[in-house]
CSV table of C-alpha atoms in Angstrom, one decimal:
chain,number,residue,atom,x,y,z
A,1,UNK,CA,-8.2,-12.8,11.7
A,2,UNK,CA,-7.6,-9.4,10.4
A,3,UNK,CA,-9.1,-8.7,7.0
A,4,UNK,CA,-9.8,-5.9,4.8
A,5,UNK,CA,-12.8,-7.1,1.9
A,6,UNK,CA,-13.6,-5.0,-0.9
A,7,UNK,CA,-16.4,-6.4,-2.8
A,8,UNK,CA,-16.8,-4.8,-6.3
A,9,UNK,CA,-13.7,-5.6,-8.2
A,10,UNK,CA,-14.9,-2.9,-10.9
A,11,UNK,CA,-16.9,-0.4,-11.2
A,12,UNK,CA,-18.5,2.4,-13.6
A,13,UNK,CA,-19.5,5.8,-12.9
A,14,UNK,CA,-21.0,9.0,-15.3
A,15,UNK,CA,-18.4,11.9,-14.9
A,16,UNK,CA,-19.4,14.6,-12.9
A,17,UNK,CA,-21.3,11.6,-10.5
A,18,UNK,CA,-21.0,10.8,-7.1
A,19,UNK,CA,-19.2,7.1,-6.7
A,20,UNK,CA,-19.0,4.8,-3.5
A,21,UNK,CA,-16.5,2.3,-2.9
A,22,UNK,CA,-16.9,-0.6,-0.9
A,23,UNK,CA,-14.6,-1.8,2.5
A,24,UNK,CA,-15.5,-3.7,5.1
A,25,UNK,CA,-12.5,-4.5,7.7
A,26,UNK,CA,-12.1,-7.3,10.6
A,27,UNK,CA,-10.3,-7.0,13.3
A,28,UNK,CA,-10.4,-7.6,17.0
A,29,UNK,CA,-7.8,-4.5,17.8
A,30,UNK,CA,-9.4,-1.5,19.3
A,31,UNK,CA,-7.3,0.5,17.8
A,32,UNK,CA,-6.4,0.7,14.0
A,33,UNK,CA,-6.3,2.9,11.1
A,34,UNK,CA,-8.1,2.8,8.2
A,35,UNK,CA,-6.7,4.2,4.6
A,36,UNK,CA,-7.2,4.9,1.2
A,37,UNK,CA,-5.1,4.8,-2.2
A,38,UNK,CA,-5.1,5.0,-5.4
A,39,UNK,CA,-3.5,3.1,-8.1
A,40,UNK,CA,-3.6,4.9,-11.5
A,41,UNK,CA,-2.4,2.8,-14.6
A,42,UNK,CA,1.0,4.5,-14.3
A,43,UNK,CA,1.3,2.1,-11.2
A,44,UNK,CA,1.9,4.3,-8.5
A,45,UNK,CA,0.6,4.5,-5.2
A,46,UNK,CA,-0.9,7.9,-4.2
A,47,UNK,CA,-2.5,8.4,-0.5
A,48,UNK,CA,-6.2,9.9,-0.7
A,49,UNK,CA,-7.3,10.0,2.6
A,50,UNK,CA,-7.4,8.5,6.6
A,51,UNK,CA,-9.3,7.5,9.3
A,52,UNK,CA,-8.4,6.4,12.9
A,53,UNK,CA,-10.9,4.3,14.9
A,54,UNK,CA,-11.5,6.6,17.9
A,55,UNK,CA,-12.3,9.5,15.4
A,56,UNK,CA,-16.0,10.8,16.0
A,57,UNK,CA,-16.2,12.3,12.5
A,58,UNK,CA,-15.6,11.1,9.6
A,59,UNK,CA,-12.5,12.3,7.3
A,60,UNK,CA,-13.0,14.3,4.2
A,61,UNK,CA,-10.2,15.7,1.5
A,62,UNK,CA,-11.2,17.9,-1.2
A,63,UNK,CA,-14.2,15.3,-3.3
A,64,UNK,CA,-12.9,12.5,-1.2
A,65,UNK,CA,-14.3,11.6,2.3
A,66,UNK,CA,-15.1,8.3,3.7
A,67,UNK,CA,-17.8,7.2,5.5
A,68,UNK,CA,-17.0,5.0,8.5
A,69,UNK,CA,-19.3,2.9,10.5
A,70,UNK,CA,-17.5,1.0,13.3
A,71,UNK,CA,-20.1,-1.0,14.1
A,72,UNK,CA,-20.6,-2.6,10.9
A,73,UNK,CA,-16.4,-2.2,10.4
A,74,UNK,CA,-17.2,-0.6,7.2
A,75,UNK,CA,-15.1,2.4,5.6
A,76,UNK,CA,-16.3,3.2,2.2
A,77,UNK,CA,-14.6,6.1,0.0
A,78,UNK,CA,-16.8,8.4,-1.7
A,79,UNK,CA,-15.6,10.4,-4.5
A,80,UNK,CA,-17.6,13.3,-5.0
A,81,UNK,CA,-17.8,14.7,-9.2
A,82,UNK,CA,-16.2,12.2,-10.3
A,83,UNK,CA,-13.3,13.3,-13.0
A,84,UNK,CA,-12.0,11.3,-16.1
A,85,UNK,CA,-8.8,11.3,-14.1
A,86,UNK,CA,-10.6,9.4,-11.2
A,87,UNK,CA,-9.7,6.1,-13.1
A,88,UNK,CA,-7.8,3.8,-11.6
A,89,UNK,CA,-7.5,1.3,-9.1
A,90,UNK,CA,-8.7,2.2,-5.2
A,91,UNK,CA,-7.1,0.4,-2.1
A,92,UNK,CA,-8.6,0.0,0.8
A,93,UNK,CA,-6.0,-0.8,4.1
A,94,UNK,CA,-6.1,-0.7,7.6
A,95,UNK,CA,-3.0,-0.5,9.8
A,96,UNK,CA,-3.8,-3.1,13.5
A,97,UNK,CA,-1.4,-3.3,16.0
A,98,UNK,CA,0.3,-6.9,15.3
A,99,UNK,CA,2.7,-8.1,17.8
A,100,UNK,CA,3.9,-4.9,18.7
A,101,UNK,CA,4.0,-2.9,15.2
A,102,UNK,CA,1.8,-1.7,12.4
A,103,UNK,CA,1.5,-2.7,9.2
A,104,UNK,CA,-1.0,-2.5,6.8
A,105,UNK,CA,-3.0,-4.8,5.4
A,106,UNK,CA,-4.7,-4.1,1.9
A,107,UNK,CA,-7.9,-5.4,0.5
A,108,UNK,CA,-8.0,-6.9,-3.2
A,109,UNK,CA,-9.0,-3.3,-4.7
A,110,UNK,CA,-11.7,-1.9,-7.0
A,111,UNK,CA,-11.0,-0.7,-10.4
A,112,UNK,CA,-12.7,2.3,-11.0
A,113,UNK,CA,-13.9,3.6,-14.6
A,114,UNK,CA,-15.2,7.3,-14.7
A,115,UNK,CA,-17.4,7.4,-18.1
A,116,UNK,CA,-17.4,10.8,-20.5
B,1,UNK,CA,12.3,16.2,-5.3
B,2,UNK,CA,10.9,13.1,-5.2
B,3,UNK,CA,9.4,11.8,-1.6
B,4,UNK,CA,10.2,7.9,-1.9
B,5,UNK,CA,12.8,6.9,-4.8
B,6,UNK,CA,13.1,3.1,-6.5
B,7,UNK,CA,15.9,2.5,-8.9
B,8,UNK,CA,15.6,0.3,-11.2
B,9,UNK,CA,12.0,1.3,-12.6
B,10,UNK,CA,11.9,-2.0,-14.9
B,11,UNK,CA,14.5,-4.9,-14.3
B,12,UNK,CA,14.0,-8.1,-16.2
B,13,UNK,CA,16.8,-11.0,-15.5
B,14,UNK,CA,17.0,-14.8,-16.0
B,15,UNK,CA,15.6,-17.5,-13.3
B,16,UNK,CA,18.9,-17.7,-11.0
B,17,UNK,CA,20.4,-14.5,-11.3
B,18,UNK,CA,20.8,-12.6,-8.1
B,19,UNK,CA,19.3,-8.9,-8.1
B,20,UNK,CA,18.9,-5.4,-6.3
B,21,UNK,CA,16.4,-3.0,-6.0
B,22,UNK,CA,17.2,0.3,-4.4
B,23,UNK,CA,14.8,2.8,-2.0
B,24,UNK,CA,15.7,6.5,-0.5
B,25,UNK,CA,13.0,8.3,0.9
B,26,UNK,CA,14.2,12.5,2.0
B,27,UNK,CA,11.1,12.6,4.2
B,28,UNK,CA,13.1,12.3,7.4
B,29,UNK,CA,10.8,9.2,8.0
B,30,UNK,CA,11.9,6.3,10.3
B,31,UNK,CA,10.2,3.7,9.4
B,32,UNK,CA,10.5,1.8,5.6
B,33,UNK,CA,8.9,-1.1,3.6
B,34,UNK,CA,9.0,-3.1,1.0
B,35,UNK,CA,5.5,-4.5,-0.6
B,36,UNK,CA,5.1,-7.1,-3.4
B,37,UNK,CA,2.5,-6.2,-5.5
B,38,UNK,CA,1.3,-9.5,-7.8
B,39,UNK,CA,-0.5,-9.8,-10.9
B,40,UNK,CA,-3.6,-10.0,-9.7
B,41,UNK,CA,-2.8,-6.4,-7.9
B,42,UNK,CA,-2.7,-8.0,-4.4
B,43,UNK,CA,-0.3,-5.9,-2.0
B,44,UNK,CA,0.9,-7.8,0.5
B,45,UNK,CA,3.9,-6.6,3.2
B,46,UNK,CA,7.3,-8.5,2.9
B,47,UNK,CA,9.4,-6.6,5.5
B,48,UNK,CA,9.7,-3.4,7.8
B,49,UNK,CA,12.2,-1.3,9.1
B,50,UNK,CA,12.5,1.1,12.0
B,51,UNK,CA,15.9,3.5,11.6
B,52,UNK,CA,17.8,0.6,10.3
B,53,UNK,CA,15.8,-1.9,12.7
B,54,UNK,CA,14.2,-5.3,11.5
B,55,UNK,CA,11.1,-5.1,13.0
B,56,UNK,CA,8.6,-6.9,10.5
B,57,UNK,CA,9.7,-10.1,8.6
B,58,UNK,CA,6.6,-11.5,7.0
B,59,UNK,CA,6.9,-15.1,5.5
B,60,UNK,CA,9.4,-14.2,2.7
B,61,UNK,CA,11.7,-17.3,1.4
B,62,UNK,CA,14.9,-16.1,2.8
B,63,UNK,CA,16.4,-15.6,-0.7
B,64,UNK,CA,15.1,-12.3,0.1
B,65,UNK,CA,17.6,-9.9,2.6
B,66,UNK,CA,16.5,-6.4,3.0
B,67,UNK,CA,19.4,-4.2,4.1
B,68,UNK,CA,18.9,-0.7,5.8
B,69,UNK,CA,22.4,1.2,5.7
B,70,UNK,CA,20.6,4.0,6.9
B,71,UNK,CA,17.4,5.2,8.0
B,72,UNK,CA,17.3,6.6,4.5
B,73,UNK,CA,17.8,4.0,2.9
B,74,UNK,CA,16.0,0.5,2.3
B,75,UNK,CA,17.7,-2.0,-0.1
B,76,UNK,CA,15.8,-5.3,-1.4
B,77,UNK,CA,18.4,-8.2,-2.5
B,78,UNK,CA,17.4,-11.0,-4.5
B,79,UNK,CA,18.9,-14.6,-4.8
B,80,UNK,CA,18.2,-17.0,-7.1
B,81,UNK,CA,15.5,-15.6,-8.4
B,82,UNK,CA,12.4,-17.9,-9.4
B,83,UNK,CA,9.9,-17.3,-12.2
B,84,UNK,CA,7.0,-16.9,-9.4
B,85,UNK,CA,9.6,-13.9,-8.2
B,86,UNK,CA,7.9,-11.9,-11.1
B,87,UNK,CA,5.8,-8.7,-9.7
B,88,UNK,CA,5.9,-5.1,-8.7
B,89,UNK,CA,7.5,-4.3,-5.8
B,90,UNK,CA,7.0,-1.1,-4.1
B,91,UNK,CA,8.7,0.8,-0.9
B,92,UNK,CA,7.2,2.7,1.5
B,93,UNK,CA,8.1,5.2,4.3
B,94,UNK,CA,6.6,6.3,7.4
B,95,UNK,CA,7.3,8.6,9.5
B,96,UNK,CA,7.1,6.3,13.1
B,97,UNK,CA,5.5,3.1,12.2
B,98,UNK,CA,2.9,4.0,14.4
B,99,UNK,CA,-1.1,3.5,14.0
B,100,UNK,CA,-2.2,6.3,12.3
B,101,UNK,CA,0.6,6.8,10.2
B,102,UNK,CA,0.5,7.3,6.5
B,103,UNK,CA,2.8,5.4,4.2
B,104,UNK,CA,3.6,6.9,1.3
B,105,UNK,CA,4.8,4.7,-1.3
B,106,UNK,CA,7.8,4.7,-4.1
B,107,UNK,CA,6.8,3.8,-8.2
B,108,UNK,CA,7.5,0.7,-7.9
B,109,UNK,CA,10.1,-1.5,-9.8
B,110,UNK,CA,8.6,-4.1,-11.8
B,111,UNK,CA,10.9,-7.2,-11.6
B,112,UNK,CA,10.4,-10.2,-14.7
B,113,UNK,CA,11.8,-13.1,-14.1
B,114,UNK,CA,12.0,-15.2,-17.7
């Protein structure tokens, strides 16, 4: 089954820290796409950063990269100096070929609180 | 110059009514979506379309009918509309529907259903 897990449904970090969030993904495609958003309480939804499965390094974007490790099908964002603006919910999807097409499938989400 | 576009922002009707929500991206994407976001913050696909193609139709009670009139263009209608109808629902454009593709979302309407 594909599945997307993100464990911590909250967490807290010291402004001006380094923060990791949790994903772990499942799926049997060999090709997928793995992605990051984030959810401030205004509500939207605001792309941080990507990752395809074939790619040999792992993707970075400004203080965000994300540290992937196919074989334990784990993509965790890190969010380096963390800001007060950092807070906010953080999605973790991945986009497997189903039946032809992509879509993405989103994990459960971590909320976030950077700390003054 | 906003990307992806959702009129209303806020809708609140009574259980029965019939409703729309409106999406334009001007991304030149192809590809569109519609998400329903609950209120326990779970996203979860409800449809897909590829320049005015069905081509995802997740398991959505068929009082839901998405309507492309253009590959600009992604139009959610609602009948009869239940109280466990109540969430936020959010489009989404892509520019192929393809694997690597980013999806970059709308602001989302929040529909109540009292």
């Amino acid at each position: 089954a594909q599945k997307i897990t993100q464990t911590q449904p909250g967490m807290f970090v010291q402004e001006k820290e380094a923060v990791t969030l949790d994903c772990t993904y499942d799926t049997s495609d060999p090709s997928y796409g793995l992605f990051w958003y984030k959810q401030p309480s205004s509500g939207e939804m605001i792309f941080l950063i990507y990752q395809g499965s074939y790619d040999q390094q792992n993707a970075t974007e400004g203080r965000y990269s994300l540290n992937f490790q196919k074989a334990r099908k784990s993509a965790n964002l890190v969010i380096s100096a963390s800001q007060l603006g950092d807070s906010a919910m953080y999605f973790c999807a991945m986009s497997p070929k189903t039946s032809g097409t992509y879509k993405y499938i989103f994990g459960t989400g971590t909320r976030l609180k950077v700390l003054a | 110059d906003t990307a992806v576009s959702q009129t209303p922002k806020y809708l609140v009707t009574q259980m029965g009514n019939d409703k729309s929500i409106k999406c334009e991206q001007n991304l030149g994407h192809d590809t569109m979506y519609w998400y329903k976001q609950d209120s326990k913050k779970f996203l979860k696909i409800m449809f897909s379309y590829n320049n005015k193609e069905l081509i995802i139709n997740e398991t959505v009670p068929n009082r839901f009918s998405p309507k492309s009139p253009d590959k600009a263009h992604l139009n959610l209608h609602i009948n009869s509309l239940e109280l466990g109808d109540s969430a936020v629902y959010f489009c989404a454009s892509s520019l192929a529907g393809v694997i690597l593709d980013t999806q970059y979302f709308g602001p989302g309407t929040r529909l109540t259903v009292l």
